[in-house]
Coordinates of C-alpha atoms in Angstrom, one line a residue:
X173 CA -44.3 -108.5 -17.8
X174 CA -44.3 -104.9 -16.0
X175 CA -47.3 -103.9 -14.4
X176 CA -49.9 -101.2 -16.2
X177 CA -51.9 -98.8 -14.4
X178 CA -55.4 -98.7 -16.6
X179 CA -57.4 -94.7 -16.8
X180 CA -60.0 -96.4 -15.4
X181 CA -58.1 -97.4 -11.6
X182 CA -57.5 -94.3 -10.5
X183 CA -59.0 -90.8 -10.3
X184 CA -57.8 -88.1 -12.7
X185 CA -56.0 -86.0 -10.3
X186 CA -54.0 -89.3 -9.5
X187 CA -53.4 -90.3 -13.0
X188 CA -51.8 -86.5 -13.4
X189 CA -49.7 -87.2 -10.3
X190 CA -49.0 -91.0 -12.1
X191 CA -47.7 -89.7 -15.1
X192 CA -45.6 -86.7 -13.7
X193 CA -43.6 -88.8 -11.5
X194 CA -43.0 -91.7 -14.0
X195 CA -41.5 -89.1 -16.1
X196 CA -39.5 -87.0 -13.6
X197 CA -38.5 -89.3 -11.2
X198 CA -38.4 -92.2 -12.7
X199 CA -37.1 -91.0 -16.2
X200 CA -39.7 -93.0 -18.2
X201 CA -39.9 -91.7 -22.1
X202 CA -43.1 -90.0 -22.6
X203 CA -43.5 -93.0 -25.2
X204 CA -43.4 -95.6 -22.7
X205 CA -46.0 -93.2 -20.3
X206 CA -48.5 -93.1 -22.8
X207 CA -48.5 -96.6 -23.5
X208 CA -48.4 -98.3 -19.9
X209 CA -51.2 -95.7 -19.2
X210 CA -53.0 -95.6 -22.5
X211 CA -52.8 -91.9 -22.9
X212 CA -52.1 -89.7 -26.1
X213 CA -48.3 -88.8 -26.1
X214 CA -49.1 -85.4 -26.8
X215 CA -51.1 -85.5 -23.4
X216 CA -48.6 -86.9 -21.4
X217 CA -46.3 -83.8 -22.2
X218 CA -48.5 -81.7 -21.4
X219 CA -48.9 -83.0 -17.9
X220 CA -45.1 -83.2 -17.2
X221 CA -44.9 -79.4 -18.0
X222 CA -47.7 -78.9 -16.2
X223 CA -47.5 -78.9 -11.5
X224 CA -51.9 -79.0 -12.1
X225 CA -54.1 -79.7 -14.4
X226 CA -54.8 -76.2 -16.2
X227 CA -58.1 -76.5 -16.8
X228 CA -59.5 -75.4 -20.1
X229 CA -58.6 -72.9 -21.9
X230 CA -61.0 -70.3 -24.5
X231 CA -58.6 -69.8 -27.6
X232 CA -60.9 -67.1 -28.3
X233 CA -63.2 -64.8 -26.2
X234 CA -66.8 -65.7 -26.4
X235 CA -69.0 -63.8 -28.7
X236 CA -71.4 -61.7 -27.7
X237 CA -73.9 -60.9 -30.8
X238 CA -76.7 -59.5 -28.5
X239 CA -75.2 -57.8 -26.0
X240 CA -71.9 -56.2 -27.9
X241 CA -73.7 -53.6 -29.6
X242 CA -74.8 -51.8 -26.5
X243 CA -71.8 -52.6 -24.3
X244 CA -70.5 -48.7 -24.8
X245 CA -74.4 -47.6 -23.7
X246 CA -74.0 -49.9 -20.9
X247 CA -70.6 -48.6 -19.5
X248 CA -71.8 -44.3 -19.9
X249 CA -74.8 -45.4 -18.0
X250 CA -72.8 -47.0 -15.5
X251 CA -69.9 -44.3 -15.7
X252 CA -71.1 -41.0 -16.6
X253 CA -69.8 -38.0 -17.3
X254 CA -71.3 -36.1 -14.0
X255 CA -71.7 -39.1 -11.1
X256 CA -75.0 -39.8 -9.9
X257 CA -76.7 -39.0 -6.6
X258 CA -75.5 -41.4 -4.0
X259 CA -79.1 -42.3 -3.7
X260 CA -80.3 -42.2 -7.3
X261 CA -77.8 -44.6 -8.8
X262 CA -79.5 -46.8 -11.8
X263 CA -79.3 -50.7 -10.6
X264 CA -78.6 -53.1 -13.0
X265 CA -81.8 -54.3 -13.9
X266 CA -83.2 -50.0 -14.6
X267 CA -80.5 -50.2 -17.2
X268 CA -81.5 -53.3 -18.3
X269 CA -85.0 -51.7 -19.2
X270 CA -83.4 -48.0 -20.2
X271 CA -81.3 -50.3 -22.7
X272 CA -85.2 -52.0 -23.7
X273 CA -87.2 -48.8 -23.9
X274 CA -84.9 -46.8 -25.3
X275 CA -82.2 -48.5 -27.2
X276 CA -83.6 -51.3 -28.7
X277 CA -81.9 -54.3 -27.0
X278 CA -83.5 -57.6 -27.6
X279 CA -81.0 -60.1 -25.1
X280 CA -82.1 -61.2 -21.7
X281 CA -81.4 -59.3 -18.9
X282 CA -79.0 -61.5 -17.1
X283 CA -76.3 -60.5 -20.2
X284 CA -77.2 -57.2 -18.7
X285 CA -76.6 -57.5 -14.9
X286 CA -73.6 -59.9 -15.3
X287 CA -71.8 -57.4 -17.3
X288 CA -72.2 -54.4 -15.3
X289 CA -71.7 -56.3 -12.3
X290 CA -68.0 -56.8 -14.1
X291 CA -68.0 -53.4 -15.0
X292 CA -68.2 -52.2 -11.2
X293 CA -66.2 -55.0 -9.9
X294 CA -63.6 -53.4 -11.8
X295 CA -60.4 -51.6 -9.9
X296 CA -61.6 -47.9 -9.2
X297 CA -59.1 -45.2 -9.2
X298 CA -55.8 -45.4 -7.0
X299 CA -54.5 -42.7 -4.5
X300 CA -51.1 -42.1 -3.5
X301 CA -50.9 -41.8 0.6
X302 CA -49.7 -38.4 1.1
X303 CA -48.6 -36.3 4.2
X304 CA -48.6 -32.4 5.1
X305 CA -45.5 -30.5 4.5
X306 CA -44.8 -27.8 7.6
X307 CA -45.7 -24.1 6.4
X308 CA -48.3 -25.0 3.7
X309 CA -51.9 -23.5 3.5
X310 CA -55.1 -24.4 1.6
X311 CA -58.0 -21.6 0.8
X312 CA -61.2 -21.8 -0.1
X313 CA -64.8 -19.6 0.1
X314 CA -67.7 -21.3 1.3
X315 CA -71.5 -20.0 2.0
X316 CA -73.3 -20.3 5.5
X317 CA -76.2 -18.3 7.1
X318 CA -75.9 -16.0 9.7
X319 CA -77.5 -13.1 11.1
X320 CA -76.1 -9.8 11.5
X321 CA -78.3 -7.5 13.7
X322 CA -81.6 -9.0 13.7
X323 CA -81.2 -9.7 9.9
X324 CA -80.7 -13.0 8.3
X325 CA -78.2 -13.2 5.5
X326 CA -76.0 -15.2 3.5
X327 CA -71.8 -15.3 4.5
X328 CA -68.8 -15.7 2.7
X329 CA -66.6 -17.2 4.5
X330 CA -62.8 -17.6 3.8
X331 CA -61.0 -20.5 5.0
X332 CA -57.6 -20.8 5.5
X333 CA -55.7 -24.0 6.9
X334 CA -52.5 -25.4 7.9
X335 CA -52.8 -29.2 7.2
X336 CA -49.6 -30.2 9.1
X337 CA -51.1 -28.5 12.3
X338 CA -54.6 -28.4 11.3
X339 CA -55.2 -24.9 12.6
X340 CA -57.3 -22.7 10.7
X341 CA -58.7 -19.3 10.5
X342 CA -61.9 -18.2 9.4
X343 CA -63.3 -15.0 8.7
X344 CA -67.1 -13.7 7.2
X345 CA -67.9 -11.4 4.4
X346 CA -71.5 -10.1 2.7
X347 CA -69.9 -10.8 -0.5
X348 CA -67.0 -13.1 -2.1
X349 CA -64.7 -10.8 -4.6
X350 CA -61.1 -9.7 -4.9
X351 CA -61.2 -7.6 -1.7
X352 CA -62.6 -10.0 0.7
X353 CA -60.3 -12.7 -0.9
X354 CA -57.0 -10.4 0.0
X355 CA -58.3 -9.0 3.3
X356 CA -58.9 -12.6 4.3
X357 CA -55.4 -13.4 3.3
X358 CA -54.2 -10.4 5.5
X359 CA -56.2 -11.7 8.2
X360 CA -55.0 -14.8 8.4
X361 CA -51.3 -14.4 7.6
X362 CA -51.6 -12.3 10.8
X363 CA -53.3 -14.4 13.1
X364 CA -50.8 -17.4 12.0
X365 CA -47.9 -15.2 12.7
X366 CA -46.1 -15.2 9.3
X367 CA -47.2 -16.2 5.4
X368 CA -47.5 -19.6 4.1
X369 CA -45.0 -20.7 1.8
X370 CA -47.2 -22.9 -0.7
X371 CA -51.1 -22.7 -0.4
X372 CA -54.0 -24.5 -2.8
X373 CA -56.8 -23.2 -4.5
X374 CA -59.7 -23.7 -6.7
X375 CA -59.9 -21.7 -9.7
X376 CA -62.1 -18.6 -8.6
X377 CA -62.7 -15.7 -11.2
X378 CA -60.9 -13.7 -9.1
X379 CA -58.0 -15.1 -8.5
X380 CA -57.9 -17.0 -12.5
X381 CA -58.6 -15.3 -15.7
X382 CA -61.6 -17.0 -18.0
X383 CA -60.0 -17.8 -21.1
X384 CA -61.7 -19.3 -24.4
X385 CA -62.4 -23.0 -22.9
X386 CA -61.8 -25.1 -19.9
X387 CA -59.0 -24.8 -17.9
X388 CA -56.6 -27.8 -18.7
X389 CA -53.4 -28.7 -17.2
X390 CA -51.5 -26.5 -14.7
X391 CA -51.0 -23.4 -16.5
X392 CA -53.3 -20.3 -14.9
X393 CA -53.4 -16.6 -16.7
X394 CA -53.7 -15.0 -13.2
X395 CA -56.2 -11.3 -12.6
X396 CA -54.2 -8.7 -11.4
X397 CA -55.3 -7.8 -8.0
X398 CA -54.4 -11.8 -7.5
X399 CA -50.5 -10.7 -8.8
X400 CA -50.3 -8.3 -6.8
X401 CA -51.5 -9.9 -3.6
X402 CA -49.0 -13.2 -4.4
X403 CA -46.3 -10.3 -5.5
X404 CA -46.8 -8.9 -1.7
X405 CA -46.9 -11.7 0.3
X406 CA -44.1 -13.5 -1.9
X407 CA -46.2 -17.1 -1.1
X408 CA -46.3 -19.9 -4.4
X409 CA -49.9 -20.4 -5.6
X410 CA -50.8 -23.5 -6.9
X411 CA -54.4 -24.2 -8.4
X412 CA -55.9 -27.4 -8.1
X413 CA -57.6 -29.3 -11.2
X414 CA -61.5 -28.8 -11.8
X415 CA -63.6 -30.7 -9.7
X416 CA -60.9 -31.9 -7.5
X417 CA -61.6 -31.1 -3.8
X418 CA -59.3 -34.1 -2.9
X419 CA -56.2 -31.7 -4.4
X420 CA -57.6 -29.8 -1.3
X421 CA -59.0 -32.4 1.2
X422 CA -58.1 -30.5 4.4
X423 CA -59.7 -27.5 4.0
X424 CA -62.9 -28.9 2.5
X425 CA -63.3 -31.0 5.6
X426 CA -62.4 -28.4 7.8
X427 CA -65.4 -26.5 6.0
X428 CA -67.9 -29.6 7.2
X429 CA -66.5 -29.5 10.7
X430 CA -66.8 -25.1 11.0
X431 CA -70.4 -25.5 9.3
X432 CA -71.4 -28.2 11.6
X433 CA -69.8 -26.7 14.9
X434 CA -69.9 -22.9 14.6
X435 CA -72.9 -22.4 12.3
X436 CA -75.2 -24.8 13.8
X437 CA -77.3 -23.3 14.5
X438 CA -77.1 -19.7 13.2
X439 CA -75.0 -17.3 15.1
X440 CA -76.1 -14.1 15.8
X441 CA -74.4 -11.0 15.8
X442 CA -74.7 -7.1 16.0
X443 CA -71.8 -6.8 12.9
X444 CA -69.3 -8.5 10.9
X445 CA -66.8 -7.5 13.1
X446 CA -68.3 -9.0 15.8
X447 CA -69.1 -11.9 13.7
X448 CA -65.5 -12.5 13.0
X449 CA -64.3 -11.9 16.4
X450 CA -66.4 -14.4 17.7
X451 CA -64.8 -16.6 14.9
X452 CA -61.3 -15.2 15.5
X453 CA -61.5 -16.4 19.5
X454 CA -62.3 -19.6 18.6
X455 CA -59.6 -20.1 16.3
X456 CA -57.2 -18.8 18.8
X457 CA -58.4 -21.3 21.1
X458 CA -57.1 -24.3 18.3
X459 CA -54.2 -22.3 17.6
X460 CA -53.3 -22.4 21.7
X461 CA -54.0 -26.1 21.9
X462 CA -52.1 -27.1 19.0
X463 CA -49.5 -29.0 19.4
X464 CA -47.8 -29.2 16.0
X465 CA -48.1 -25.4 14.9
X466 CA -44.5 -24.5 16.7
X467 CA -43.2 -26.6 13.9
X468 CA -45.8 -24.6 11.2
X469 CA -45.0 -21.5 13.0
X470 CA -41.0 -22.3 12.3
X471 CA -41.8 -22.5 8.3
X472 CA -43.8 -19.6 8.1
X473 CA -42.4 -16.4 6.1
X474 CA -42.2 -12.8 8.1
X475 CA -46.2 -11.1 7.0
X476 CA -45.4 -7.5 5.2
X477 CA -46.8 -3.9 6.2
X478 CA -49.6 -4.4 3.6
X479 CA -53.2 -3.2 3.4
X480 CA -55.2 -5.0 0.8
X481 CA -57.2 -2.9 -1.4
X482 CA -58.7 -2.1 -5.1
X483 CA -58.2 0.5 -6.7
X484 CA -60.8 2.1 -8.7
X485 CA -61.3 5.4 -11.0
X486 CA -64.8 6.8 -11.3
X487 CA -66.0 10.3 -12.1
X488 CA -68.6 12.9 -9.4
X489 CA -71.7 13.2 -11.3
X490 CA -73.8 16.5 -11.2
X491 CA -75.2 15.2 -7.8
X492 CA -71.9 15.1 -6.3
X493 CA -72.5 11.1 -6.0
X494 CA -69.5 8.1 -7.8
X495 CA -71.0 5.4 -8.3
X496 CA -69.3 1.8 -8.0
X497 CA -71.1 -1.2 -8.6
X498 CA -74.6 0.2 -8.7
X499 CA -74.0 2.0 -5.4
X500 CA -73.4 5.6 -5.0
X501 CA -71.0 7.4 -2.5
X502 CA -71.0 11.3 -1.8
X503 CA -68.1 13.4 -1.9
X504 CA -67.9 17.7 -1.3
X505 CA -69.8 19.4 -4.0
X506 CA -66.6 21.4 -4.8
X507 CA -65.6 18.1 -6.5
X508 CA -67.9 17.9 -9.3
X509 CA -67.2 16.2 -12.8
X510 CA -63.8 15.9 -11.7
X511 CA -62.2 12.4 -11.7
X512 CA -61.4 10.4 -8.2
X513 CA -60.0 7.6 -7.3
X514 CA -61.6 5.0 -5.0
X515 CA -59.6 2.7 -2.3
X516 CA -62.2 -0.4 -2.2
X517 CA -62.0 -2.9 0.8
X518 CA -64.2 -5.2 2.4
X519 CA -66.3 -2.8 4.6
X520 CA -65.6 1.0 3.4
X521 CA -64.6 2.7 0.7
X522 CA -62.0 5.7 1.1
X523 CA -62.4 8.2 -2.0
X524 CA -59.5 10.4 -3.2
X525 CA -58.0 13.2 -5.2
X526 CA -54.7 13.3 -6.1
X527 CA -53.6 12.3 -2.7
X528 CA -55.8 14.1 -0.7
X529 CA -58.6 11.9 1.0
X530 CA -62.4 13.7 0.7
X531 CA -64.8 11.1 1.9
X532 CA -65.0 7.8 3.6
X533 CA -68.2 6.0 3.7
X534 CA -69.5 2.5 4.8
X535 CA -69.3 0.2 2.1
X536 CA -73.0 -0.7 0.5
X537 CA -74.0 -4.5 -0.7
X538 CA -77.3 -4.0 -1.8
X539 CA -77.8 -2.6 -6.0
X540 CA -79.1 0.5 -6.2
X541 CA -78.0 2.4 -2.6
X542 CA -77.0 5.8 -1.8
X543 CA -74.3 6.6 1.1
X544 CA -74.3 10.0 1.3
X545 CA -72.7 12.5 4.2
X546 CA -74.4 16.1 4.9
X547 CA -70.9 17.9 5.7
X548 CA -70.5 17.2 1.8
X549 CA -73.8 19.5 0.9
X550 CA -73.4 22.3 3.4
X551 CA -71.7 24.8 1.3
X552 CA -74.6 24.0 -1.3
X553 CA -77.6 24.3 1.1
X554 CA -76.4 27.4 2.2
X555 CA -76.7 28.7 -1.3
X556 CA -79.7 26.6 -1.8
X557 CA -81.6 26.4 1.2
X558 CA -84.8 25.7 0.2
X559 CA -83.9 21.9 -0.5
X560 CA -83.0 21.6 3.1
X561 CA -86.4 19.7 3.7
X562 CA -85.9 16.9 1.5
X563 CA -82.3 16.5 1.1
X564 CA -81.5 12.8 0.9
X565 CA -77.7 13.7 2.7
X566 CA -79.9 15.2 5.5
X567 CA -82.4 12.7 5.9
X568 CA -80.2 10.3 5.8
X569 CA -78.3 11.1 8.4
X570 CA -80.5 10.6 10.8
X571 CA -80.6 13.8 13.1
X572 CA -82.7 13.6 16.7
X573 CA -86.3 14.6 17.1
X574 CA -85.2 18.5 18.4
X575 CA -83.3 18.9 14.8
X576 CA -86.5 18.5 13.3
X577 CA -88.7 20.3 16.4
X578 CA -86.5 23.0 15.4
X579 CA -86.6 23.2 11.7
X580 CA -90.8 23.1 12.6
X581 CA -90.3 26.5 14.8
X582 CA -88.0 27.9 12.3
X583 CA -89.7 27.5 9.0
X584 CA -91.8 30.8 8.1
X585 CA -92.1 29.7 4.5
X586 CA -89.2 31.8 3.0
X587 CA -85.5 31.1 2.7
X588 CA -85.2 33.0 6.2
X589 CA -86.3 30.0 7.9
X590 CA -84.4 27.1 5.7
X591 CA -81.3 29.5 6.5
X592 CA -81.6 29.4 10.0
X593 CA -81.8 25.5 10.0
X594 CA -78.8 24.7 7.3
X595 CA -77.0 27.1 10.1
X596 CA -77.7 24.5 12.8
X597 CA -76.2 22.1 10.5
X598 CA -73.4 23.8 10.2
X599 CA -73.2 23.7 14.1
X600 CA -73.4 19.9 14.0
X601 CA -70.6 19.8 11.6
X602 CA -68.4 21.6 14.0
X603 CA -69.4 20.7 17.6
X604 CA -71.2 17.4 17.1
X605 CA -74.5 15.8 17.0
X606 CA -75.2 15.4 20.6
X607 CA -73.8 18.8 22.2
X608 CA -76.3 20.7 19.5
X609 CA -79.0 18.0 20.5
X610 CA -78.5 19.0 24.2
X611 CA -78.4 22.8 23.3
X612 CA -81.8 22.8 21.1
X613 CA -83.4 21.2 23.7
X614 CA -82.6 24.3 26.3
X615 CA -83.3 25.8 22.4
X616 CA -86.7 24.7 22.3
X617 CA -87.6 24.9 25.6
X618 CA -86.9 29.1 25.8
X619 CA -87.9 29.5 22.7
X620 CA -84.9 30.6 21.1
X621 CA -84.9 30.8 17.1
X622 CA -81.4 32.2 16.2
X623 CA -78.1 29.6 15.2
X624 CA -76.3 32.4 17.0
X625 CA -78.0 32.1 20.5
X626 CA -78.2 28.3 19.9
X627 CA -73.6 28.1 19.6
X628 CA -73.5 30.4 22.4
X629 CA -75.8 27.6 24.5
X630 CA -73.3 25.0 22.9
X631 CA -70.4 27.0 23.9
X632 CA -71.7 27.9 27.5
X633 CA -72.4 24.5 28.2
X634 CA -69.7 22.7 27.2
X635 CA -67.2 25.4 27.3
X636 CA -65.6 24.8 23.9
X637 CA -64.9 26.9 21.2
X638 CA -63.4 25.3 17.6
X639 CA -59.8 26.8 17.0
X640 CA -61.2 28.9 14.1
X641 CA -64.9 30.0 13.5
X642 CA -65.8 30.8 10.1
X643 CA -69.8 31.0 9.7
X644 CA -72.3 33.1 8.3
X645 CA -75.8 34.5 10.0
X646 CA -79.1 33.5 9.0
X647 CA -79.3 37.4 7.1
X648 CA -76.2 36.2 4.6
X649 CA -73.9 38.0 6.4
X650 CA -70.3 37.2 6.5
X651 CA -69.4 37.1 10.5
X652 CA -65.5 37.8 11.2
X653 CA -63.2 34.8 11.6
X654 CA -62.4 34.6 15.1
X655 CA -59.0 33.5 16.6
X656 CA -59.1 31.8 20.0
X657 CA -55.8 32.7 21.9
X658 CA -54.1 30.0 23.3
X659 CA -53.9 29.8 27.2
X660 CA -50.1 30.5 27.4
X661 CA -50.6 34.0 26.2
X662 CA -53.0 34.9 29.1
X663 CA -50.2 33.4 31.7
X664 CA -48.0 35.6 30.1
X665 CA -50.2 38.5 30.9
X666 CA -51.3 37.4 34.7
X667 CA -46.9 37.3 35.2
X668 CA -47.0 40.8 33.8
X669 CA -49.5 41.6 36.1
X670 CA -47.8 40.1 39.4

């Protein structure tokens, strides 16, 4: 009689091992198995297909009759739309008592925690490990504090970078529009030597038409100016997805590092110019130390003879003033209701017509401002010299203390007096401010009251006559235009002389 091996003398694990070796090595039926060890046959098979025991196995998920109904509530509270605040992150027990207070949910709380505990154990979102490519930028705006000349105010600041190399450029603006966008551009393809061939944006109004909705997919309806600036430079644009500053990691953490190291704490300076020199030199310094950017360099495409600039139509107004974007610019009164065309850039504004340029002023930031220039009013003032006193073009220019000591000693209450004044305007027009501040001063101090003594002090001091004078006297009357002979002709004469 063969020996039997009873369940109950041996351990489970060792009855598994029992049964799989009596069937596979020792090629017992699965019959015989189950009845030396007293085991269902269907058991037996299952063991011998089986290396372990299996364990036991749900033919069904478990029900959840309290907790199902809120599941969805539980995962947009966990997952919302817009992500929390490191820092203000609901734990699982706050949405536990949201789900109470607000939704109705009568289950314990530890149905709660345990499922969004699964819910965050979860696998998050995979990246790809990428590298940088030699010859490809990424852009971007960002907003610091500075202060430029005693005054504190808020910077623009355009970003370019070369991830491969890591150098970048940097450069500072009162405001962030379509110029400042393209000058930066220029700026930077410059300092880098050459044009990117592929850089990365967000999707700025200025750069991407608003449409109906959202922007979806890859497809941008590109402004203009942003056309003409990719048409010039002949670089590919490529627009990263909404809310994605990972499409664009390098320059957003090159924005962290600028912020943290060059505006910390706030620089100072007397201009923007200045400003962005100061940002320039340090740039040049990564540039220099760079080890990588010969092979960026290498990539780069040859930068074009290109200014950036807008280009703007507008109409002079009564007060001989255009006005773009709340701010108004002066041009020559002989301009009036005609139409012009304005050359906008980041600092000035050029003003034309047809082709010929009639003002250039200092660009203005602030709504409502005037820039005016007094040359542009003289030919009026003359006519209408009264209005010399309160002239915004002549207050605004900001004339020394002896233009005004002068107008004071001048001013007899008629148009005698105004006349007289406008005429030492004129004077400034032609010689400059400061040799007609030096001569009213010898003016003033003689007691002189005529234009025409106060040229020839201009003249005798600084020996210097315009080519052609044209001017009239403080009576109305028209003075001849006077030729001044070149000194060639009076060699001629001294060798006709000798």
């Amino acid at each position: 009689m063969s020996h039997v091996v009873r369940p109950l003398e041996v351990h489970g694990v060792q009855v598994y091992e029992l049964v799989r070796r009596s069937v596979l090595v020792q090629g017992k039926s699965i019959r015989q198995v189950s009845i030396d060890l007293c085991l269902d046959w269907r058991t037996v098979k299952k063991m011998a297909s089986e290396p372990v025991p299996p364990g036991y196995r749900f033919q069904s998920s478990r029900g959840r009759p309290k907790l199902g109904p809120f599941m969805s509530t539980i995962e947009k509270l966990v997952f919302p739309d817009i992500p929390y605040p490191v820092k203000q992150t609901p734990t699982a027990q706050r949405i536990y008592e949201l789900l109470v207070e607000h939704h109705g949910y009568t289950g314990g709380s530890s149905q709660v925690r345990a499922y969004v505990a699964d819910l965050r154990s979860r696998p998050k979102e995979a990246f790809i490990p990428l590298v940088s490519i030699p010859g490809e930028s990424e852009s971007d705006f960002k907003e610091s504090w500075v202060e430029i000349a005693g005054k504190r105010e808020k910077a623009h600041c355009f970003l370019m970078v070369l991830p491969f190399s890591d150098v970048w450029f940097c450069a500072c603006y009162p405001k962030e529009n379509a110029e400042t966008f393209a000058d930066g551009h220029d700026r930077a393809f410059k300092f880098f030597g050459g044009v990117s061939r592929r850089s990365v944006y967000d999707n700025a109004g200025y750069a991407v038409k608003r449409g109906s909705g959202p922007i979806k997919g890859r497809e941008r309806n590109l402004t203009d100016s942003f056309t003409e600036l990719q048409s010039r430079y002949l670089f590919e644009a490529v627009f990263a997805n909404t809310y994605s500053g990972n499409e664009k990691g390098s320059v957003e953490r090159k924005v962290a590092v600028i912020r943290s190291r060059l505006f910390s704490p706030v620089p100072k300076a007397d201009s923007w110019e200045d400003l962005n020199q100061m940002l320039y030199e340090k740039a040049l310094k990564v540039k220099e130390a760079s080890e990588r950017f010969a092979e960026d360099a290498a990539r780069l495409l040859p930068v074009p003879d290109y200014q950036p600039e807008r280009l703007v139509s507008a109409k002079v107004d009564k007060l001989c003033l255009v006005c773009f974007e709340t701010c108004h610019y002066s041009v020559p009164t002989q301009f009036v209701g005609r139409k012009v065309t304005l050359k906008v850039r980041p600092f000035e504004i050029e003003i034309f017509s047809d082709s010929e340029r009639i003002a250039h002023h200092e660009r203005c930031f602030e709504k409502g401002r005037y820039r005016t220039d007094y040359t542009h009013y003289l030919d009026l003032l003359e006519r209408k010299p009264r209005a010399v006193r309160c002239a915004m073009p002549v207050l605004q220019a900001g004339f020394p203390e002896e233009f005004e000591s002068f107008r004071q000693r001048v001013d007899d209450n008629t148009s005698a007096g105004d006349r007289r004044f406008v005429a030492v305007l004129r004077l400034a027009s032609e010689f400059g401010i400061d040799k007609v501040k030096a001569a009213l001063s010898i003016a003033l101090a003689r007691g002189i009251r005529e234009p025409f003594d106060v040229r020839l002090l201009v003249i005798r001091q600084f020996d210097e006559v315009p080519a052609s004078s044209k001017w009239e006297s403080s009576t109305g009357t028209l003075c001849p235009n006077v030729e001044r002979a070149s000194l060639s002709e009076y060699a001629k004469l001294l060798e006709v002389a000798a």
